Tab-separated table of C-alpha atoms and ligand atoms in Angstrom:
chain	number	residue	atom	x	y	z
A	1	MET	CA	272.117	84.654	9.172
A	2	GLN	CA	275.547	86.282	9.521
A	3	LYS	CA	276.168	86.849	5.826
A	4	ASN	CA	277.000	89.786	3.591
A	5	ILE	CA	274.194	90.007	1.064
A	6	LEU	CA	274.351	92.313	-1.932
A	7	ILE	CA	270.995	93.069	-3.573
A	8	GLY	CA	270.891	94.297	-7.155
A	9	VAL	CA	267.651	96.172	-7.840
A	10	THR	CA	266.756	96.711	-11.492
A	11	GLY	CA	264.048	98.864	-13.031
A	12	GLY	CA	260.695	97.191	-12.450
A	13	ILE	CA	257.602	98.205	-10.537
A	14	ALA	CA	258.216	95.310	-8.110
A	15	ALA	CA	261.293	97.157	-6.786
A	16	TYR	CA	259.089	98.400	-3.919
A	17	LYS	CA	258.727	94.803	-2.630
A	18	VAL	CA	262.508	94.501	-2.353
A	19	VAL	CA	262.508	97.127	0.395
A	20	GLU	CA	260.703	94.518	2.511
A	21	VAL	CA	263.178	91.805	1.400
A	22	ALA	CA	266.099	93.995	2.546
A	23	SER	CA	264.350	94.677	5.840
A	24	LEU	CA	263.642	90.966	6.525
A	25	LEU	CA	267.237	90.006	5.700
A	26	LYS	CA	268.556	92.728	7.981
A	27	LYS	CA	266.277	91.541	10.812
A	28	SER	CA	267.600	87.995	10.374
A	29	GLY	CA	271.132	89.269	11.090
A	30	ALA	CA	272.514	89.702	7.551
A	31	ASN	CA	274.551	92.710	6.440
A	32	VAL	CA	272.801	94.102	3.402
A	33	LYS	CA	274.091	96.460	0.704
A	34	ILE	CA	272.201	97.616	-2.363
A	35	ILE	CA	273.173	98.460	-5.921
A	36	MET	CA	270.412	100.063	-7.972
A	37	THR	CA	270.329	100.578	-11.711
A	38	HIS	CA	269.362	104.067	-12.866
A	39	ASN	CA	265.964	102.753	-13.968
A	40	ALA	CA	265.354	101.224	-10.532
A	41	THR	CA	265.699	104.671	-8.955
A	42	GLU	CA	262.615	105.697	-10.984
A	43	PHE	CA	260.571	103.313	-8.837
A	44	VAL	CA	262.140	103.532	-5.372
A	45	SER	CA	264.419	106.174	-3.942
A	46	PRO	CA	267.947	105.041	-2.961
A	47	ARG	CA	267.315	106.828	0.341
A	48	THR	CA	264.612	104.275	1.232
A	49	PHE	CA	267.072	101.402	0.878
A	50	GLN	CA	269.742	103.404	2.651
A	51	GLU	CA	267.508	103.879	5.702
A	52	ILE	CA	266.498	100.199	5.752
A	53	THR	CA	270.014	98.770	5.366
A	54	ASN	CA	272.044	101.455	7.212
A	55	ASN	CA	274.431	101.351	4.282
A	56	ALA	CA	275.074	103.731	1.410
A	57	VAL	CA	273.300	102.682	-1.788
A	58	SER	CA	275.451	102.479	-4.933
A	59	VAL	CA	274.118	103.571	-8.298
A	60	GLU	CA	276.914	105.310	-10.187
A	61	MET	CA	279.723	103.448	-11.918
A	62	PHE	CA	282.033	106.374	-11.374
A	63	GLY	CA	280.673	107.700	-8.112
A	64	ASP	CA	282.381	108.411	-4.817
A	65	THR	CA	284.870	105.608	-4.166
A	66	ALA	CA	286.109	107.050	-0.872
A	67	ASN	CA	284.810	104.028	1.063
A	68	PHE	CA	286.466	101.484	-1.162
A	69	ILE	CA	290.049	100.283	-1.090
A	70	HIS	CA	289.632	98.796	-4.577
A	71	VAL	CA	287.382	100.086	-7.340
A	72	GLU	CA	283.801	99.928	-6.185
A	73	HIS	CA	282.463	97.022	-8.267
A	74	ILE	CA	285.372	94.801	-7.196
A	75	ALA	CA	285.078	95.868	-3.559
A	76	LEU	CA	281.341	95.085	-3.502
A	77	ALA	CA	281.819	91.731	-5.267
A	78	ASP	CA	284.554	90.778	-2.790
A	79	TRP	CA	282.490	91.925	0.195
A	80	ALA	CA	279.350	89.944	-0.616
A	81	ASP	CA	278.851	86.262	0.226
A	82	PHE	CA	275.711	86.142	-1.863
A	83	MET	CA	273.925	88.233	-4.497
A	84	LEU	CA	270.205	88.640	-5.038
A	85	ILE	CA	268.915	90.299	-8.202
A	86	ALA	CA	265.321	91.395	-7.608
A	87	PRO	CA	263.383	92.359	-9.514
A	88	ALA	CA	265.402	91.156	-12.523
A	89	THR	CA	264.129	92.778	-15.713
A	90	ALA	CA	264.317	91.040	-19.108
A	91	ASN	CA	266.983	93.538	-20.103
A	92	PHE	CA	269.127	92.769	-17.076
A	93	LEU	CA	268.804	88.992	-17.603
A	94	ALA	CA	270.026	89.511	-21.165
A	95	LYS	CA	273.001	91.517	-19.925
A	96	MET	CA	273.878	88.845	-17.362
A	97	ALA	CA	273.577	86.052	-19.901
A	98	HIS	CA	275.841	87.824	-22.371
A	99	GLY	CA	278.370	89.274	-19.954
A	100	ILE	CA	277.519	92.876	-20.794
A	101	ALA	CA	278.987	95.243	-18.231
A	102	ASP	CA	277.775	98.793	-18.877
A	103	ASP	CA	276.759	99.981	-15.424
A	104	LEU	CA	277.746	99.383	-11.810
A	105	LEU	CA	275.410	96.424	-11.221
A	106	SER	CA	276.214	94.499	-14.402
A	107	THR	CA	279.938	95.144	-13.897
A	108	THR	CA	279.776	93.911	-10.311
A	109	MET	CA	278.017	90.733	-11.499
A	110	LEU	CA	280.964	89.926	-13.753
A	111	ALA	CA	283.362	90.243	-10.818
A	112	PHE	CA	281.177	88.093	-8.545
A	113	ASP	CA	281.921	84.355	-8.363
A	114	LYS	CA	279.705	83.163	-5.508
A	115	LYS	CA	276.036	82.115	-5.316
A	116	ILE	CA	273.457	84.272	-7.094
A	117	LEU	CA	269.662	84.188	-6.865
A	118	VAL	CA	267.771	85.924	-9.639
A	119	CYS	CA	264.078	86.806	-9.331
A	120	PRO	CA	262.686	87.708	-12.766
A	121	ALA	CA	259.603	89.947	-12.736
A	122	MET	CA	257.971	91.301	-15.876
A	123	ASN	CA	255.001	91.071	-18.222
A	124	THR	CA	254.019	87.452	-19.051
A	125	LYS	CA	254.788	87.757	-22.770
A	126	MET	CA	258.199	89.243	-22.033
A	127	PHE	CA	258.893	86.412	-19.605
A	128	GLU	CA	257.773	83.727	-22.036
A	129	ASN	CA	259.629	85.274	-24.960
A	130	THR	CA	262.127	82.815	-26.456
A	131	ALA	CA	264.966	85.292	-25.918
A	132	THR	CA	264.209	85.668	-22.199
A	133	GLN	CA	263.832	81.902	-21.754
A	134	ALA	CA	267.121	81.283	-23.586
A	135	ASN	CA	268.852	83.802	-21.314
A	136	LEU	CA	267.407	82.082	-18.233
A	137	SER	CA	268.614	78.689	-19.501
A	138	THR	CA	272.101	80.114	-20.017
A	139	LEU	CA	272.154	81.476	-16.478
A	140	LYS	CA	270.844	78.201	-14.996
A	141	ALA	CA	273.534	76.259	-16.826
A	142	ARG	CA	276.096	78.504	-15.157
A	143	GLY	CA	274.739	77.630	-11.725
A	144	VAL	CA	272.726	80.821	-11.155
A	145	LYS	CA	269.595	80.036	-9.107
A	146	ILE	CA	266.328	81.310	-10.536
A	147	LEU	CA	263.197	81.859	-8.443
A	148	GLU	CA	260.307	81.541	-10.891
A	149	PRO	CA	257.885	84.480	-10.930
A	150	ALA	CA	254.432	84.015	-9.434
A	151	GLU	CA	251.145	84.198	-11.351
A	152	GLY	CA	248.597	86.934	-10.729
A	153	ASN	CA	247.658	90.516	-11.558
A	154	LEU	CA	250.488	92.367	-13.254
A	155	ALA	CA	251.183	96.090	-13.211
A	156	CYS	CA	250.556	96.236	-16.970
A	157	GLY	CA	246.904	95.316	-16.341
A	158	THR	CA	247.120	91.701	-17.481
A	159	VAL	CA	246.925	88.485	-15.455
A	160	GLY	CA	249.611	85.822	-15.788
A	161	LYS	CA	253.082	84.710	-14.805
A	162	GLY	CA	255.527	87.499	-14.052
A	163	ARG	CA	254.933	88.765	-10.509
A	164	LEU	CA	257.843	89.031	-8.111
A	165	PRO	CA	257.304	86.377	-5.398
A	166	GLU	CA	256.457	87.662	-1.925
A	167	PRO	CA	259.400	88.957	0.190
A	168	GLN	CA	259.049	86.080	2.716
A	169	GLU	CA	259.314	83.556	-0.126
A	170	ILE	CA	262.433	85.251	-1.510
A	171	CYS	CA	264.071	85.269	1.948
A	172	ALA	CA	263.207	81.582	2.499
A	173	GLU	CA	264.843	80.740	-0.824
A	174	ILE	CA	267.983	82.679	0.139
A	175	LYS	CA	268.186	80.841	3.472
A	176	LYS	CA	267.745	77.515	1.689
A	177	ILE	CA	270.537	78.272	-0.783
A	178	LEU	CA	272.876	79.494	1.952
A	179	SER	CA	272.253	76.439	4.138
A	180	GLU	CA	272.810	74.114	1.154
A	181	GLU	CA	276.220	75.672	0.888
A	182	GLN	CA	277.234	74.650	4.377
A	183	ILE	CA	277.490	70.945	3.600
A	184	LEU	CA	281.059	70.824	4.944
A	185	SER	CA	280.486	72.827	8.072
A	186	GLY	CA	282.696	71.547	10.923
A	187	ARG	CA	284.962	69.648	8.504
A	188	LYS	CA	288.604	70.255	7.688
A	189	ILE	CA	289.681	69.657	4.105
A	190	LEU	CA	293.182	69.573	2.657
A	191	VAL	CA	293.517	70.432	-1.029
A	192	THR	CA	296.690	70.363	-3.109
A	193	ALA	CA	297.003	72.316	-6.335
A	194	GLY	CA	299.457	73.500	-8.951
A	195	GLY	CA	302.585	71.829	-10.210
A	196	THR	CA	305.698	70.936	-8.269
A	197	VAL	CA	308.984	72.522	-9.287
A	198	GLU	CA	311.994	70.212	-9.253
A	199	PRO	CA	315.243	72.200	-9.256
A	200	ILE	CA	318.144	71.494	-11.622
A	201	ASP	CA	320.323	74.384	-10.472
A	202	PRO	CA	319.593	77.811	-8.920
A	203	VAL	CA	317.986	79.088	-12.142
A	204	ARG	CA	316.432	76.044	-13.833
A	205	TYR	CA	313.809	73.508	-12.894
A	206	ILE	CA	311.660	70.695	-14.210
A	207	GLY	CA	308.017	71.679	-14.057
A	208	ASN	CA	304.665	70.889	-15.641
A	209	ARG	CA	301.720	72.698	-17.173
A	210	SER	CA	299.441	72.842	-14.127
A	211	SER	CA	298.036	76.330	-13.534
A	212	GLY	CA	296.541	75.480	-10.144
A	213	ARG	CA	293.035	76.417	-11.374
A	214	MET	CA	291.390	73.058	-10.675
A	215	GLY	CA	292.716	72.859	-7.122
A	216	TYR	CA	292.051	76.519	-6.325
A	217	GLU	CA	288.420	76.078	-7.443
A	218	ILE	CA	288.108	72.995	-5.215
A	219	ALA	CA	289.543	74.922	-2.270
A	220	LYS	CA	287.097	77.800	-2.909
A	221	ALA	CA	284.149	75.411	-3.169
A	222	ALA	CA	285.167	73.776	0.115
A	223	VAL	CA	285.398	77.197	1.830
A	224	ASN	CA	281.974	78.124	0.442
A	225	ALA	CA	280.658	74.806	1.767
A	226	GLY	CA	281.682	75.867	5.266
A	227	ALA	CA	284.866	73.801	5.645
A	228	GLU	CA	288.091	74.840	7.278
A	229	VAL	CA	290.472	74.534	4.336
A	230	VAL	CA	294.207	74.104	3.953
A	231	LEU	CA	295.435	74.717	0.419
A	232	ILE	CA	298.944	73.478	-0.319
A	233	SER	CA	300.003	74.893	-3.627
A	234	GLY	CA	302.888	74.212	-5.931
A	235	LYS	CA	303.649	76.642	-8.747
A	236	SER	CA	300.686	78.804	-9.740
A	237	GLU	CA	300.219	82.386	-10.868
A	238	LEU	CA	296.751	82.554	-9.318
A	239	GLU	CA	295.931	84.715	-6.355
A	240	PRO	CA	295.381	82.528	-3.273
A	241	PRO	CA	291.676	82.216	-2.412
A	242	LYS	CA	290.487	83.939	0.749
A	243	ASN	CA	289.455	82.476	4.095
A	244	LEU	CA	291.769	79.478	4.115
A	245	LYS	CA	295.230	78.474	5.269
A	246	PHE	CA	297.556	78.813	2.292
A	247	ILE	CA	300.897	77.009	2.138
A	248	LYS	CA	303.172	77.544	-0.846
A	249	VAL	CA	305.662	74.811	-1.691
A	250	GLU	CA	308.061	74.105	-4.519
A	251	ALA	CA	309.292	70.532	-4.914
A	252	ALA	CA	307.385	67.268	-4.378
A	253	ILE	CA	309.366	66.535	-1.220
A	254	ASP	CA	308.291	69.906	0.239
A	255	MET	CA	304.684	69.145	-0.691
A	256	ARG	CA	304.950	65.746	0.985
A	257	GLU	CA	306.214	67.321	4.189
A	258	ALA	CA	303.502	69.991	4.220
A	259	VAL	CA	300.770	67.413	3.497
A	260	LEU	CA	301.979	65.037	6.228
A	261	ASN	CA	302.069	67.918	8.744
A	262	GLU	CA	298.341	68.504	8.178
A	263	PHE	CA	297.140	64.983	7.480
A	264	ASP	CA	296.240	63.852	11.012
A	265	SER	CA	293.927	66.804	11.588
A	266	VAL	CA	291.898	66.675	8.358
A	267	ASP	CA	288.728	64.822	7.368
A	268	ALA	CA	289.499	64.640	3.667
A	269	VAL	CA	292.347	65.192	1.226
A	270	ILE	CA	291.806	66.146	-2.400
A	271	MET	CA	295.068	65.853	-4.336
A	272	SER	CA	294.658	67.764	-7.573
A	273	ALA	CA	298.308	68.879	-7.654
A	274	ALA	CA	300.459	67.704	-10.525
A	275	VAL	CA	303.296	66.158	-8.554
A	276	ALA	CA	306.508	65.331	-10.410
A	277	ASP	CA	307.275	61.630	-10.339
A	278	TYR	CA	311.023	62.288	-10.609
A	279	ARG	CA	313.527	64.853	-9.370
A	280	VAL	CA	317.122	65.618	-10.284
A	281	LYS	CA	319.491	63.475	-8.222
A	282	ASN	CA	322.320	65.983	-7.878
A	283	VAL	CA	320.983	69.544	-7.869
A	284	SER	CA	323.837	71.858	-8.789
A	285	ALA	CA	324.604	74.559	-6.226
A	286	GLN	CA	325.757	76.854	-9.052
A	287	LYS	CA	324.258	77.621	-12.450
A	288	ILE	CA	325.318	74.829	-14.822
A	289	LYS	CA	327.534	76.308	-17.505
A	290	LYS	CA	326.928	75.560	-21.158
A	291	SER	CA	329.602	73.379	-22.729
A	292	ASP	CA	330.099	71.708	-26.099
A	293	GLU	CA	328.968	68.381	-24.633
A	294	ASN	CA	325.423	67.140	-24.186
A	295	LEU	CA	324.134	67.234	-20.635
A	296	THR	CA	322.653	64.213	-18.897
A	297	LEU	CA	320.604	64.655	-15.755
A	298	GLU	CA	320.034	61.657	-13.541
A	299	LEU	CA	316.490	61.558	-12.189
A	300	VAL	CA	315.457	59.706	-9.059
A	301	LYS	CA	311.925	58.768	-8.029
A	302	ASN	CA	309.949	61.201	-5.898
A	303	PRO	CA	307.830	59.862	-3.060
A	304	ASP	CA	304.252	59.155	-4.102
A	305	ILE	CA	302.458	61.385	-1.580
A	306	LEU	CA	298.965	60.071	-2.196
A	307	LYS	CA	300.054	56.441	-2.073
A	308	GLU	CA	301.680	57.111	1.280
A	309	LEU	CA	298.475	58.749	2.574
A	310	GLY	CA	296.536	55.714	1.349
A	311	SER	CA	298.755	53.434	3.384
A	312	ILE	CA	298.519	55.426	6.647
A	313	LYS	CA	294.990	56.826	6.462
A	314	LYS	CA	292.600	56.301	9.364
A	315	ASN	CA	289.115	57.695	8.686
A	316	GLN	CA	290.104	60.307	6.158
A	317	VAL	CA	288.381	60.437	2.799
A	318	LEU	CA	291.052	60.371	0.076
A	319	ILE	CA	290.438	61.745	-3.384
A	320	GLY	CA	292.976	61.645	-6.195
A	321	PHE	CA	293.160	62.970	-9.712
A	322	ALA	CA	294.502	61.088	-12.698
A	323	ALA	CA	295.979	63.122	-15.541
A	324	GLU	CA	295.951	60.701	-18.462
A	325	THR	CA	296.559	60.837	-22.201
A	326	GLN	CA	295.425	57.284	-23.111
A	327	ASN	CA	293.644	54.264	-21.553
A	328	ILE	CA	292.046	56.785	-19.205
A	329	LEU	CA	289.772	54.482	-17.230
A	330	ASP	CA	292.250	51.594	-16.907
A	331	TYR	CA	295.115	53.778	-15.741
A	332	ALA	CA	292.927	55.808	-13.404
A	333	ASN	CA	291.420	52.677	-11.905
A	334	LYS	CA	294.900	51.294	-11.253
A	335	LYS	CA	295.808	54.483	-9.366
A	336	LEU	CA	292.550	54.338	-7.396
A	337	VAL	CA	293.389	50.843	-6.127
A	338	GLU	CA	297.147	51.393	-5.641
A	339	LYS	CA	296.612	54.589	-3.641
A	340	ASN	CA	293.631	53.275	-1.632
A	341	LEU	CA	291.312	56.131	-2.656
A	342	ASP	CA	287.591	56.682	-2.147
A	343	PHE	CA	287.289	58.010	-5.665
A	344	ILE	CA	289.543	59.311	-8.401
A	345	VAL	CA	288.799	62.107	-10.873
A	346	ALA	CA	290.215	61.106	-14.238
A	347	ASN	CA	290.793	63.731	-16.916
A	348	ASP	CA	292.069	63.235	-20.427
A	349	VAL	CA	294.566	66.076	-20.501
A	350	THR	CA	294.837	65.938	-24.304
A	351	ALA	CA	291.102	66.602	-24.854
A	352	GLU	CA	290.116	70.116	-25.918
A	353	GLY	CA	288.718	72.048	-22.952
A	354	ALA	CA	290.168	69.618	-20.404
A	355	GLY	CA	293.214	69.296	-18.190
A	356	PHE	CA	296.017	71.788	-17.782
A	357	GLY	CA	295.579	75.550	-17.869
A	358	VAL	CA	292.082	75.853	-19.361
A	359	PRO	CA	289.084	77.091	-17.298
A	360	THR	CA	287.034	73.968	-18.089
A	361	ASN	CA	287.507	70.261	-17.547
A	362	ILE	CA	285.992	66.986	-18.739
A	363	ALA	CA	286.075	64.438	-15.952
A	364	THR	CA	285.137	60.893	-15.116
A	365	ILE	CA	284.828	59.879	-11.477
A	366	ILE	CA	285.696	56.288	-10.689
A	367	TRP	CA	284.502	55.124	-7.287
A	368	ARG	CA	286.038	52.534	-5.052
A	369	GLY	CA	283.871	49.557	-5.915
A	370	GLY	CA	283.827	50.340	-9.625
A	371	ASP	CA	280.932	52.757	-10.225
A	372	VAL	CA	281.695	55.337	-12.858
A	373	GLU	CA	280.237	58.826	-13.358
A	374	THR	CA	280.992	60.730	-16.534
A	375	PHE	CA	280.625	64.498	-16.759
A	376	ASP	CA	280.281	66.700	-19.821
A	377	LYS	CA	282.638	69.620	-20.289
A	378	MET	CA	282.027	72.138	-17.516
A	379	SER	CA	283.837	74.965	-15.758
A	380	LYS	CA	286.418	73.891	-13.207
A	381	ALA	CA	284.342	75.811	-10.636
A	382	ASP	CA	281.301	73.628	-11.424
A	383	LEU	CA	283.362	70.436	-11.361
A	384	ALA	CA	284.804	71.542	-8.018
A	385	GLY	CA	281.233	71.878	-6.724
A	386	LYS	CA	280.407	68.304	-7.847
A	387	ILE	CA	283.540	66.952	-6.155
A	388	ILE	CA	282.765	68.808	-2.924
A	389	GLU	CA	279.160	67.508	-2.921
A	390	ARG	CA	280.479	63.953	-3.163
A	391	VAL	CA	283.101	64.480	-0.477
A	392	ALA	CA	280.414	65.920	1.827
A	393	ASP	CA	278.192	62.962	1.075
A	394	LEU	CA	280.960	60.510	1.962
A	395	LEU	CA	281.701	62.361	5.183
A	396	SER	CA	278.132	62.913	6.341
A	397	LYS	CA	276.736	59.471	5.719
A	398	ASP	CA	279.909	57.522	6.357
A	399	LYS	CA	279.241	55.956	2.958
A	400	LYS	CA	282.894	55.625	2.068
A	401	PHE	CA	282.489	52.141	0.704
A	402	PHE	CA	279.015	52.541	-0.767
A	403	PRO	CA	279.312	54.836	-3.757
A	404	LEU	CA	276.581	57.100	-5.058
A	405	THR	CA	274.733	55.906	-8.085
A	406	SER	CA	275.476	57.609	-11.391
A	407	ASN	CA	274.317	61.193	-11.517
A	408	HIS	CA	275.480	63.177	-14.484
B	501	LIG	O1	296.058	72.978	-12.476
B	501	LIG	P1	295.217	73.008	-13.734
B	501	LIG	O2	295.895	73.758	-14.868
B	501	LIG	O3	293.813	73.465	-13.502
B	501	LIG	O4	295.112	71.509	-14.300
B	501	LIG	C1	294.414	70.552	-13.564
B	501	LIG	C2	295.144	69.197	-13.559
B	501	LIG	C3	295.224	68.650	-14.958
B	501	LIG	C4	296.545	69.353	-12.969
B	501	LIG	C5	294.288	68.259	-12.627
B	501	LIG	O5	293.016	68.122	-13.169
B	501	LIG	C6	294.931	66.884	-12.498
B	501	LIG	O6	294.706	65.968	-13.276
B	501	LIG	N1	295.757	66.703	-11.432
B	501	LIG	C7	296.548	65.483	-11.176
B	501	LIG	C8	297.836	65.550	-11.948
B	501	LIG	C9	298.704	64.334	-11.678
B	501	LIG	O7	299.773	64.465	-11.129
B	501	LIG	O8	298.165	63.172	-12.001
B	501	LIG	P2	298.900	61.753	-11.858
B	501	LIG	O9	298.008	60.846	-12.639
B	501	LIG	O10	300.326	61.876	-12.264
B	501	LIG	O11	298.841	61.425	-10.318
B	501	LIG	C10	297.784	60.686	-9.709
B	501	LIG	C11	297.485	61.224	-8.322
B	501	LIG	O12	298.600	60.991	-7.449
B	501	LIG	C12	297.234	62.709	-8.274
B	501	LIG	O13	296.201	62.951	-7.348
B	501	LIG	C13	298.565	63.293	-7.794
B	501	LIG	O14	298.354	64.498	-7.053
B	501	LIG	C14	299.104	62.190	-6.903
B	501	LIG	N2	300.570	62.071	-6.901
B	501	LIG	C15	301.244	61.863	-8.063
B	501	LIG	C16	302.628	61.691	-8.033
B	501	LIG	C17	303.306	61.758	-6.788
B	501	LIG	N3	304.625	61.639	-6.729
B	501	LIG	N4	302.604	61.974	-5.674
B	501	LIG	C18	301.252	62.122	-5.697
B	501	LIG	O15	300.632	62.310	-4.655
């Protein structure tokens, strides 16, 4: 398992079992680093973890940052492919659920956007407390994986649910989660994102409100699923995701060229970019001077990139987006058919919490063949995960023309 695994150890008696977890992960080929809370150091010495992992153990928020190019919590969050929190105390679950960042571990969690497994371990009543259960539900809803505690003798002298599962069980769960992620291993995926910029003159352009968020999240999800990813981005202020080929373009015609250059070598294309349908016919070489007259710009049609892909595609899976403000399903369905897509993700860009700029989206997937899946409001990262699961399903089972049944 050639992964970078960051283990967060919080202050519970079961911390001693996590020494064995770190050792097993190391033996399986993973690189392991540890962050301990202050309370955790009351149960196990950082030196023990240091010897097991061959890496320095981090405890202090403002400790020695000599080994880090960025501040430590960002560097550790960037480094890790996966985070395990074990044992997770009730207090730490509450901090995670509420975004409290008051020490190195909780701060690192906020900067970490990949898979997390949490292993709660505590007294049964604390575990069953409504507050703890509500915090666990919040974390689950955000996609955090929870390994339920085992039943048995507890350190507090009672018998019940609350024991940290055995190290082998924790490692098996980590392997399962990491292998689930590799659903696009061996596949090449092309994602477009952001808005195209259609020049008027050297200083002005026609643009749109796309931030690139939706497409960047899809590209990240595809990378995390093991795919080789090409991200072709129009205008966006976001930092390009790591571990992919990033191509920046401006106008729709540049995006078309970049997409066509890659098309033959990819297994799937996901076009979430907001591509301008029109461009200025005569782009002025000089800044247009203000005059007393009104200004009329003649617009000509841009190529429809996705429609062109639909007409030349061989075995590629083709996914489109439909940004609509009315008659969502009708208009999206028309685009699905016209562009010869496998499915289209329709979003009502006027709905609150959906569409341009915001971190969430509300989507409906319409499948070739007519099946429809509706999704509640969710983060664009979560929606990206759903899209990637469906693309992987189409690719792995060659089910392009046999859509999944509804699964909300
Ligand atoms: O970037 P964010 O701020 O996160 O916002 C996300 C989003 C709203 C941009 C995204 O969810 C979205 O809806 N993207 C598609 C926007 C769009 O251009 O929709 P459309 O209905 O105009 O186009 C339909 C499909 O054809 C799209 O896949 C589009 O990429 C493609 N198209 C459109 C025009 C064109 N000339 N060529 C194309 O390939």
